[in-house]
Backbone as a ProteinNet text record, in pm:
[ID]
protein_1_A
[PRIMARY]
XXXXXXXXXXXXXXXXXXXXXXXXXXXXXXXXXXXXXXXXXXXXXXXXXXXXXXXXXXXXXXXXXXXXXXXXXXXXXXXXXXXXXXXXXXXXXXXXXXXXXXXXXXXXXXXXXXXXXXXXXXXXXXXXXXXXXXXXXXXXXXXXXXXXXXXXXXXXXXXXXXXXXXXXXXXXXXXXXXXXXXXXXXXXXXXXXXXXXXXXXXXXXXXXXXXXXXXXXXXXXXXXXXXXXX
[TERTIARY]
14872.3	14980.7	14989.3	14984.8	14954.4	15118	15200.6	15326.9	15336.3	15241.2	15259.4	15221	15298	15264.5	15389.4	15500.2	15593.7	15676.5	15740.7	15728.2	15740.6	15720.6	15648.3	15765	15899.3	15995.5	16004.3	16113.8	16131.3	16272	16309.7	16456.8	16480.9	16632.4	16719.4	16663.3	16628.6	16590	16438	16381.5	16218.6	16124.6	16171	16050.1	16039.5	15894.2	15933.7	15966.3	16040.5	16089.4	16007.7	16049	16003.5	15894.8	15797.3	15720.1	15827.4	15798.4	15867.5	15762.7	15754.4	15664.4	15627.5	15710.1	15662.9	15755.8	15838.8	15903.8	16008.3	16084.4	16186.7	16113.4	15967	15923.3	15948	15926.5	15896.5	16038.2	16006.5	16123.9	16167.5	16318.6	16400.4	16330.6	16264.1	16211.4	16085.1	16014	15919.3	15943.8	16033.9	16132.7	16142.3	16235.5	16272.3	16140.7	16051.8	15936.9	15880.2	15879.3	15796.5	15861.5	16043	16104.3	16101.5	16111	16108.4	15916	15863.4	15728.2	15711.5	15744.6	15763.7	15856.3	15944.4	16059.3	15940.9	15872.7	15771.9	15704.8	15633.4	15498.9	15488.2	15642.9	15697.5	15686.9	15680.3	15655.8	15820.3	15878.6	15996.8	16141.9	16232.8	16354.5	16479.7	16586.8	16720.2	16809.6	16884.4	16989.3	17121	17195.7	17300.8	17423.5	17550.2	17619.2	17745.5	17774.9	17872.8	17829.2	17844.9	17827.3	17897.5	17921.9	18028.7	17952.6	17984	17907.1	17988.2	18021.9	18057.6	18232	18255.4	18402.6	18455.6	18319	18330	18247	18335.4	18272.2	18230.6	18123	18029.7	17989.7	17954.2	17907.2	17805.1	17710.2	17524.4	17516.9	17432.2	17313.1	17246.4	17120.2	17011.1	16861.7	16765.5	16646.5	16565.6	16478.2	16412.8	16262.2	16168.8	16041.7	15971.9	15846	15790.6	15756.5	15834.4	15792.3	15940.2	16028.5	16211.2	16315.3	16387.2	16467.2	16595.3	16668.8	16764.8	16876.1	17023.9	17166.6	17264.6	17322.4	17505.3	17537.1	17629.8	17711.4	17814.9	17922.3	18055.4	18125.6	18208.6	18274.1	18445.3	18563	18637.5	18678.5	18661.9	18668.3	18656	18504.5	18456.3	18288.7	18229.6	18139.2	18075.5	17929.6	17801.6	17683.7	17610.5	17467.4	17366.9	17210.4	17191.2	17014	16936.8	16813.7	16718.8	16590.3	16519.8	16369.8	16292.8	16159.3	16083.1	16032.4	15904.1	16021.8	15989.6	16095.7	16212.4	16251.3	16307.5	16469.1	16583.7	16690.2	16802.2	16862	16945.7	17065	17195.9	17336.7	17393.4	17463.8	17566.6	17705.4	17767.5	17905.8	18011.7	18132	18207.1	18300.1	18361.7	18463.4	18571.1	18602.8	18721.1	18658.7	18484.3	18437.8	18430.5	18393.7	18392.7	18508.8	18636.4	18766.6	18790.1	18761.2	18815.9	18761.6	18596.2	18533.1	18507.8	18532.4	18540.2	18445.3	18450.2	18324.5	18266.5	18169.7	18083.1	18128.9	18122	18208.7	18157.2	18050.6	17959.7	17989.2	18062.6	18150.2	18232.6	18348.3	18470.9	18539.4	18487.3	18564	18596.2	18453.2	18503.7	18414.6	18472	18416.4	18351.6	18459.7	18451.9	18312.4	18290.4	18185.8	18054.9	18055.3	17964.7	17904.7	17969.5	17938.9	17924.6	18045.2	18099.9	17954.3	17892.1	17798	17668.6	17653	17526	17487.7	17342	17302.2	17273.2	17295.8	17261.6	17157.3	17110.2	16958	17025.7	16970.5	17013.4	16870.7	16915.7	16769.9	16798.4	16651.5	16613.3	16658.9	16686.7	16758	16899.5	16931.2	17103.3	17133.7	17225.9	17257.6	17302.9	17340.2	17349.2	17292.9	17079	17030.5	16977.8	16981.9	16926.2	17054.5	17190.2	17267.7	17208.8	17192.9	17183.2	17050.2	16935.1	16898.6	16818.3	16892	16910	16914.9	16971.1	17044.1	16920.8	16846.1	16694	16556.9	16573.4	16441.5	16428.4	16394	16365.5	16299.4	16204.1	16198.3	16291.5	16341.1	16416.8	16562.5	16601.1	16702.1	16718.2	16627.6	16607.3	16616.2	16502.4	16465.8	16638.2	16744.7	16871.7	16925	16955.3	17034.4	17020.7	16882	16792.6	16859.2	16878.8	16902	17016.2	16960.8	17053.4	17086.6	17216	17242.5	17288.3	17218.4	17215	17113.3	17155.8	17020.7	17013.8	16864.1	16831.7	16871.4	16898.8	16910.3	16875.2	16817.8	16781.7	16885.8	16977.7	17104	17033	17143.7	17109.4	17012	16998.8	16938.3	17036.6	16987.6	17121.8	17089.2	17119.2	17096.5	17120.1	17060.8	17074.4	17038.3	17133.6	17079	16963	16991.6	16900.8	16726.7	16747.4	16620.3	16667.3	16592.7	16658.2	16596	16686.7	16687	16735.4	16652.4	16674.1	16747	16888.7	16936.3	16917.6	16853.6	16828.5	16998	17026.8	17154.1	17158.3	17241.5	17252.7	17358.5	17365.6	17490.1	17596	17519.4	17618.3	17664.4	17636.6	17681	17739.7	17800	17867.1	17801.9	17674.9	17537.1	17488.4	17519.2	17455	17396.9	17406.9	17328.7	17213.6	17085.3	16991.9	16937.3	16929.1	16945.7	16754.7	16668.5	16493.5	16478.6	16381.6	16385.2	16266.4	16291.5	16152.9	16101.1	16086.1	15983.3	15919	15788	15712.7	15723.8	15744.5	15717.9	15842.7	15859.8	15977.8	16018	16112.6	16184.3	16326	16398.6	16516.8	16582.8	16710	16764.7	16906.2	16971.2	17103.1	17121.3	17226.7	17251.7	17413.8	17455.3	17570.6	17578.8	17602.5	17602.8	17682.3	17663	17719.2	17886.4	17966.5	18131.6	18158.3	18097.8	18239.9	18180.4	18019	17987.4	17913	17945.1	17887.2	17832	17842.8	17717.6	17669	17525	17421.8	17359.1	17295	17219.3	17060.3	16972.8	16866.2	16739.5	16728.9	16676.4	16550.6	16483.3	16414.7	16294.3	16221.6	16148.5	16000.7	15926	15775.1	15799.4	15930.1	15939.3	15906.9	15793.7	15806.5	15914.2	15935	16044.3	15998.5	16039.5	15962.3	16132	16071.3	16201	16074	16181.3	16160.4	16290.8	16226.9	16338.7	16404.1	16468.8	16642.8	16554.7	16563.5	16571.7	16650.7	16570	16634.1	16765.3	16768.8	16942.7	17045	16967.2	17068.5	17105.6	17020.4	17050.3	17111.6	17207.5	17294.4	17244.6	17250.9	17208.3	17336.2	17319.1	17432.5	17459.6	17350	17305.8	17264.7	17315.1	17227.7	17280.8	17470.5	17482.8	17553.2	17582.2	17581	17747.8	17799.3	17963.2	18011.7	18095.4	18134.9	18169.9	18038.9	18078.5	18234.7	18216.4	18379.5	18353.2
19721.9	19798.8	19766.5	19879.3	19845.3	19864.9	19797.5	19768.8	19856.5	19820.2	19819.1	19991.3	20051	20234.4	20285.5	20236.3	20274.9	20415.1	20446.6	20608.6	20718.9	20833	20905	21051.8	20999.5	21102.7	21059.8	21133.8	21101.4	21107.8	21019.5	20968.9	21132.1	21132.3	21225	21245.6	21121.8	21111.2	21210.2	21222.7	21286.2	21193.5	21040.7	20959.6	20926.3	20844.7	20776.9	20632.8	20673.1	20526.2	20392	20254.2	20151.2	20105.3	20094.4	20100.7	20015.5	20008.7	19932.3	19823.5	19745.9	19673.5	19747.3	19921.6	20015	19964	19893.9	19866.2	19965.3	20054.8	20161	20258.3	20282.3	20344.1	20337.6	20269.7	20217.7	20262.3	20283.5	20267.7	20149.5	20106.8	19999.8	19905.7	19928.9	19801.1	19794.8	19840.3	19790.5	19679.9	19754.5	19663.2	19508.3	19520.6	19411.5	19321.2	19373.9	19301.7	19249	19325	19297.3	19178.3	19115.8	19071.8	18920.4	18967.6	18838.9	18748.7	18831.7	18769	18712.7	18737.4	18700.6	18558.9	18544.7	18428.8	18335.2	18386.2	18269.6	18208.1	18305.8	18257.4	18160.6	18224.2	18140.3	17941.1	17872.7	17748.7	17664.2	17757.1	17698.4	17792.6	17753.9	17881.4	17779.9	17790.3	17727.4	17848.8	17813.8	17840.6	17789.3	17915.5	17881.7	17999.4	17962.8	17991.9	18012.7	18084.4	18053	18109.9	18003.6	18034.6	18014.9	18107	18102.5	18068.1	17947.2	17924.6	17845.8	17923.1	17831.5	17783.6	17879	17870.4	17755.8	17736.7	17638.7	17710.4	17646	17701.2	17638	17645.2	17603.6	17629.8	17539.9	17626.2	17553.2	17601	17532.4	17535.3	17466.6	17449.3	17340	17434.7	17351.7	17418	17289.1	17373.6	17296.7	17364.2	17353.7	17372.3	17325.7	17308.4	17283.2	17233.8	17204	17084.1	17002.7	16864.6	16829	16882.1	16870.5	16948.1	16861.1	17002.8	16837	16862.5	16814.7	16921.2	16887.2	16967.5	16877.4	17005.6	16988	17078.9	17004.7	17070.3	17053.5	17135.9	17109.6	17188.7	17126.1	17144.5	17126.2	17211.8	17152.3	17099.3	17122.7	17055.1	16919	16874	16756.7	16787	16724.6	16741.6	16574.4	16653.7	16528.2	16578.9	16502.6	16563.7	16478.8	16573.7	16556.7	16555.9	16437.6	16458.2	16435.7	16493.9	16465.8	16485.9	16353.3	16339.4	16301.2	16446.3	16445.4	16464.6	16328.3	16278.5	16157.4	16158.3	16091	16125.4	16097.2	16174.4	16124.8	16101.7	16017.8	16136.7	16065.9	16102.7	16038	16114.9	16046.8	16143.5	16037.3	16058.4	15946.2	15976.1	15937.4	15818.6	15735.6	15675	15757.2	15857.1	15947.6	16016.6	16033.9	16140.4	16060.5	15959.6	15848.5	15827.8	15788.8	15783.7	15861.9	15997.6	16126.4	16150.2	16130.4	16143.6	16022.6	15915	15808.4	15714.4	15602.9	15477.3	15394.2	15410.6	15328.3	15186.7	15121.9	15009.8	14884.8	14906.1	14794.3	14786	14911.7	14889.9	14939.8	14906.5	14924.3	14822.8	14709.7	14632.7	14659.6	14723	14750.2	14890.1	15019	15136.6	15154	15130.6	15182.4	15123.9	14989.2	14930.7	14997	14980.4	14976.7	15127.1	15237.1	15345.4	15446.7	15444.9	15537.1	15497.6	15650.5	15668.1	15635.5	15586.3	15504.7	15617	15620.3	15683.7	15640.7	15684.5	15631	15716.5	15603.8	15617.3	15719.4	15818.9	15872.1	15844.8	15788.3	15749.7	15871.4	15940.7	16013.6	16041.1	15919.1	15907.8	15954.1	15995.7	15948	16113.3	16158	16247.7	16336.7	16270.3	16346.6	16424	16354.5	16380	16533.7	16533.6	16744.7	16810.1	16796	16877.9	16847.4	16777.5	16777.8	16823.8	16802.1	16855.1	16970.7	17044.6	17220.5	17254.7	17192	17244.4	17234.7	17166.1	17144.9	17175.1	17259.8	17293.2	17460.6	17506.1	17606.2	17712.8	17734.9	17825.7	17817.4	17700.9	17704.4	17827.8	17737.2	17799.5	17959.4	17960.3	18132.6	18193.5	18175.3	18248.5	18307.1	18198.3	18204.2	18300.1	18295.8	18332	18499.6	18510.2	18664.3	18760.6	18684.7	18812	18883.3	19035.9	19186.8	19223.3	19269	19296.6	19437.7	19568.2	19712.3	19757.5	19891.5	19955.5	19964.9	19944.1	19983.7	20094.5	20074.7	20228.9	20160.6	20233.5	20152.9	20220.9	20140.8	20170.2	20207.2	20170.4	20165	20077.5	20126	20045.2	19964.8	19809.2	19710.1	19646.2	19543.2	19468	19316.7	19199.1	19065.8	18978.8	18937.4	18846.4	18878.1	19019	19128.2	19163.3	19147.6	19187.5	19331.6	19385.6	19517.8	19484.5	19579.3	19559.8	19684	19699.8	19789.1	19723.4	19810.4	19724.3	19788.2	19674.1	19707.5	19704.3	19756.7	19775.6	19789.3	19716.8	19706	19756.8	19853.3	19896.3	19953.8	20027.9	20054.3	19959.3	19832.2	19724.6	19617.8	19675.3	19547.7	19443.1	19489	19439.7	19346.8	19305	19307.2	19380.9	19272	19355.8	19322.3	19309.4	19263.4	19255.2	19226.4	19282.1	19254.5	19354.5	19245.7	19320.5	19291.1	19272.1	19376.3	19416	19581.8	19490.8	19401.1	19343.6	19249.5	19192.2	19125.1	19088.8	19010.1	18989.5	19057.5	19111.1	19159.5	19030	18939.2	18852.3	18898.3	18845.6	18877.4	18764	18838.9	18782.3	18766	18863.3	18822.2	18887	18783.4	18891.3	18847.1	18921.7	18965	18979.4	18827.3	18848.2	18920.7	18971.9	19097.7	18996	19084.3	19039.4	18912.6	18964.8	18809.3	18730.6	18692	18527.8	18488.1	18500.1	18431.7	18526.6	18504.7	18553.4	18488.5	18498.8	18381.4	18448.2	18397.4	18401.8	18329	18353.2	18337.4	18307.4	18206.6	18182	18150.1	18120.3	17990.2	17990.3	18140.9	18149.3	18081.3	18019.5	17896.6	17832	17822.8	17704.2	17538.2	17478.3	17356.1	17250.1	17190.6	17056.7	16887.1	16819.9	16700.6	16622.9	16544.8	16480.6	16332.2	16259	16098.9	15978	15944.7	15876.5	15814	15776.6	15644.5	15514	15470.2	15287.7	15247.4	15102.9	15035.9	14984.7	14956.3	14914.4	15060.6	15151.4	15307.7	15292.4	15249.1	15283.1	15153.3	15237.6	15201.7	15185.3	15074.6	15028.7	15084.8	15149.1	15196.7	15171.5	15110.8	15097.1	15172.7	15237.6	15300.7	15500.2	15497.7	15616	15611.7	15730.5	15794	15747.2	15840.4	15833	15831.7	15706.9	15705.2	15765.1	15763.6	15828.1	15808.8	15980.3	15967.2	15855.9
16889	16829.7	16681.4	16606.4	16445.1	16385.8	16328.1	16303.7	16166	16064.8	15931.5	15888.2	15985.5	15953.5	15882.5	15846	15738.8	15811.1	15710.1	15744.2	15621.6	15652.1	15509.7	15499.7	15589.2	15511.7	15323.3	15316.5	15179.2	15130.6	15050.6	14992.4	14938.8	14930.8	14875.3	14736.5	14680.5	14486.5	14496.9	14593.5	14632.1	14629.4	14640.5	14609	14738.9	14824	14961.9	14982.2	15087.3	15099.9	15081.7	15071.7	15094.7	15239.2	15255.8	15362.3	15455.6	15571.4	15681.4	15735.5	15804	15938	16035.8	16058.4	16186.5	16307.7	16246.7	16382.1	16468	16349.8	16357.9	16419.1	16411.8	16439.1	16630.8	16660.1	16819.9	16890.4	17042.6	17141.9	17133.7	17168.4	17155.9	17237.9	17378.2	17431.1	17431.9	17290	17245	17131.1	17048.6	16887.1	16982.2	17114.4	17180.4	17196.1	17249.3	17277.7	17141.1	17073.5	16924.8	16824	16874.7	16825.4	16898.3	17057.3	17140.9	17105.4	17084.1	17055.6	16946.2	16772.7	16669.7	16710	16779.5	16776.7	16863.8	16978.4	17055.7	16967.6	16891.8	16824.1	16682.7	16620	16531.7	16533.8	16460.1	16454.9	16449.3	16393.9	16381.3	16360.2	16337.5	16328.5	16287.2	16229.7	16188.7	16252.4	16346.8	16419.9	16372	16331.1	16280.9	16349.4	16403.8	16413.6	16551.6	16655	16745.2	16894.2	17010.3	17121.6	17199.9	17280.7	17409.8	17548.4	17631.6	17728.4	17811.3	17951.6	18069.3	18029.7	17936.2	17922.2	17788.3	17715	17627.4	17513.2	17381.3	17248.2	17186.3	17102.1	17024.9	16904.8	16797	16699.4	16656.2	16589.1	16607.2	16458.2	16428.4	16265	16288.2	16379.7	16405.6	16340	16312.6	16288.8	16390.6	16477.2	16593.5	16569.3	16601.5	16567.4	16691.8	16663.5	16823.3	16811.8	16718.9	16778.3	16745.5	16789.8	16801.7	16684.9	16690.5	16611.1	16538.4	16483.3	16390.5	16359.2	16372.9	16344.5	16353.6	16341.4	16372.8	16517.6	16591.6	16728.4	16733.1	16720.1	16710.2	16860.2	16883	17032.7	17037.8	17073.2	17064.5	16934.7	16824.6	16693.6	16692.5	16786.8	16739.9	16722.6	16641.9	16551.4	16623.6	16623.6	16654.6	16530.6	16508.4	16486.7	16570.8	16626.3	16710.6	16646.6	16699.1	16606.1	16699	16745.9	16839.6	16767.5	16789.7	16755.4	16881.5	16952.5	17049.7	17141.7	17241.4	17373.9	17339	17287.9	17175.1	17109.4	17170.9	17123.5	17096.6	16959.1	16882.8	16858.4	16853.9	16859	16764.7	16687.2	16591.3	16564.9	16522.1	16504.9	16477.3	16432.8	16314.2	16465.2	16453.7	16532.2	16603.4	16519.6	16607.8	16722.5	16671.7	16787.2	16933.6	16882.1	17024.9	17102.4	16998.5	17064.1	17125.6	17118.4	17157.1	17265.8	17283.8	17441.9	17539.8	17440	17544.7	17501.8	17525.9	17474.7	17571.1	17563.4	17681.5	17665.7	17794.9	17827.4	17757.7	17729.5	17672.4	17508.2	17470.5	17263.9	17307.4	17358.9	17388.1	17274.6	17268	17261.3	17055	16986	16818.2	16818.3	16818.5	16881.7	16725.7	16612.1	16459.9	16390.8	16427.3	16358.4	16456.2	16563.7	16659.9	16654.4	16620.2	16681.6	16496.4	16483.8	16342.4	16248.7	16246.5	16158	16215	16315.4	16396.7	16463.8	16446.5	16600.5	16740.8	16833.3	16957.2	17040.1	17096.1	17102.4	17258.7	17304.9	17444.9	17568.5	17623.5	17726.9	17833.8	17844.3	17962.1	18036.5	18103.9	18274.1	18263	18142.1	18133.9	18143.1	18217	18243.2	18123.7	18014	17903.1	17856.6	17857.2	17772.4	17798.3	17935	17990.3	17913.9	17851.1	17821.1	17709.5	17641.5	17459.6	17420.7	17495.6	17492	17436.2	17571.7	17536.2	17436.3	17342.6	17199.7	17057.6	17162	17044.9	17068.5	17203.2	17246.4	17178.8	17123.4	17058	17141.6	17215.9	17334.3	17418.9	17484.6	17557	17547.4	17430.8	17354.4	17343.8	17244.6	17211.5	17320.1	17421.6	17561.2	17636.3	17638	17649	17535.7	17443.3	17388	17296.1	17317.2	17263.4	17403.6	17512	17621.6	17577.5	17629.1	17631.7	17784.8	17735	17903.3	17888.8	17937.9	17953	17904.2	17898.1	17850	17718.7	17651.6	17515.8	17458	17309.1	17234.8	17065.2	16971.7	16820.3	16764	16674.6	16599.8	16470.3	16365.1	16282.8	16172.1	16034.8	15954.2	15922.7	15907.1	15859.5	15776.7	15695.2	15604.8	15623.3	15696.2	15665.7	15583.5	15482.9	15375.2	15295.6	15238.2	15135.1	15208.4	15372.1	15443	15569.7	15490.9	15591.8	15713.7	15816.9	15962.3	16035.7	16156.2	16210.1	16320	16411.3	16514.4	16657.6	16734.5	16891.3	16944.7	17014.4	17099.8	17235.8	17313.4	17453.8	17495.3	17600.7	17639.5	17535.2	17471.3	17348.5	17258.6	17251.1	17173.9	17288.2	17385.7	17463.1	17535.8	17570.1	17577.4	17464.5	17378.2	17267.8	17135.5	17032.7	16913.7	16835.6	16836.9	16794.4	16637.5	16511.4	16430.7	16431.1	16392.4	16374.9	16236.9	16171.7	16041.9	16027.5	15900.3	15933.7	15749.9	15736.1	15635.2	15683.8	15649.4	15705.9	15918.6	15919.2	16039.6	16137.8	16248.6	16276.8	16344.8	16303	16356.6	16410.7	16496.9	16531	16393	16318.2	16206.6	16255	16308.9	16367.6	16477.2	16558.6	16754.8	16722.8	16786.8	16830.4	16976.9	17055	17213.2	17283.1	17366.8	17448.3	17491.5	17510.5	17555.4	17470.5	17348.7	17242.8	17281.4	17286.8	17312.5	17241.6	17157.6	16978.7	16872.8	16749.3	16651.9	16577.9	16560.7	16599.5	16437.7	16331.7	16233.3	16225.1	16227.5	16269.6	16129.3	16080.8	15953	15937.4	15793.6	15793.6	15889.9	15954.9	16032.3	15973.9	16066.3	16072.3	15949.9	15867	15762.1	15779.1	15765.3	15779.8	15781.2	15837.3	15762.3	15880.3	15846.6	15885.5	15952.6	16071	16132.6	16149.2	16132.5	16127.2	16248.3	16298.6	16368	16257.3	16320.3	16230.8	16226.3	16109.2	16098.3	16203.8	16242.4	16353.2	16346.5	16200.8	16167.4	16223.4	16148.9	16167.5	16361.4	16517.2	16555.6	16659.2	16771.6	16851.9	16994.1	17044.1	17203.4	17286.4	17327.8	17440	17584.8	17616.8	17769.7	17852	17924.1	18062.8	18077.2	17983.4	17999.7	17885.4	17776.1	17677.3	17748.4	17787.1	17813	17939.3	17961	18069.2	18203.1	18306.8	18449.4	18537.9	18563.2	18656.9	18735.2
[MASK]
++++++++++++++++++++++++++++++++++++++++++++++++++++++++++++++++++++++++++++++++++++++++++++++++++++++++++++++++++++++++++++++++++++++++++++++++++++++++++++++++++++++++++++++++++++++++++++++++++++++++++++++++++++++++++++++++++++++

């Protein structure tokens, strides 16, 4: 499928338009396909903005890669950042965030020195670490959060952050709103999840950036579970 065929109406002024990627050109669940494949094949992506999930809200600024990802997760108006190199997954946050969800029994006793600003190392086994996770696996992720629920239809031309875009639409919008980008690669640039469950900004597509674990001073022994079992 050859993308880069433009199209050869012509502007009101009589000149023709700006070539496209060919994506406007396509049925909506081809655009879809052509958008979900650009986000696979991609090396990397920065995820920024709000998710509704399981009755809980969220708001993300992560950049995700394939050898982990590094952000911010805010919940409840408490704030972590969350850094993962390989299998490998470090937690940080300020003393109030700890007070607020609870402190493992083993720094109970000076939460402020022990914890505030430190990362903690999250081990495998610990039931935490499949929720946190989620939040840095970048296929994982996307694969979740790209879904449309109804039927396709291509909206309009849109504009994200001076990159025009053509928009896939689900269910008339209540489904979702896809925004993919008709310059260079068709990436998905912004969604609008179907029934009010976030809008999501989509950046920074196969941009390199480099993650390094924490100095051993930077991190925190926690023991066996991240936060205290019922």
């Amino acid at each position: 499928m050859t993308l880069l065929v433009g199209s050869v109406a012509c502007t009101p002024e009589g000149e023709p338009p700006e070539e496209t990627n060919g994506v406007d050109e396509l049925p909506p669940e081809e655009i879809e396909e052509a958008a979900r494949t650009a986000a696979a094949e991609a090396t990397s992506v920065r995820l920024s903005g709000t998710v509704l999930a399981d009755g809980a809200s969220y708001r993300l600024d992560m950049r995700l890669g394939p050898e982990g990802a590094v952000g911010e997760v805010s919940a409840e108006g408490a704030t972590f950042e969350l850094l993962r190199v390989g299998d490998e997954m470090y937690m940080r946050a300020d003393a109030a965030f700890w007070e607020t969800e609870g402190i493992p029994e083993e720094l109970d006793s000076d939460p402020t020195q022990k914890l505030d600003g430190k990362y903690v190392l999250v081990v495998t086994d610990d039931p935490a670490y499949a929720e946190l996770s989620g939040f840095t696996e970048k296929d994982g992720l996307l694969e979740a959060l790209l879904a449309l629920e109804g039927t396709r239809a291509v909206g309009e031309q849109n504009d994200v952050d001076g990159v025009r875009t053509i928009q896939l639409q689900a269910a008339e919008g209540a489904g979702g709103i896809m925004d993919v980008a008709l310059d260079g690669t068709p990436y998905p640039l912004r969604l609008r999840r179907g029934g009010g469950a976030g809008d999501l900004k989509l950046t920074d597509w196969g941009e390199d950036f480099t993650l390094h674990p924490p100095a051993d001073d930077e991190i925190v022994d926690y023991g066996d579970a991240l936060l205290p079992r019922e």
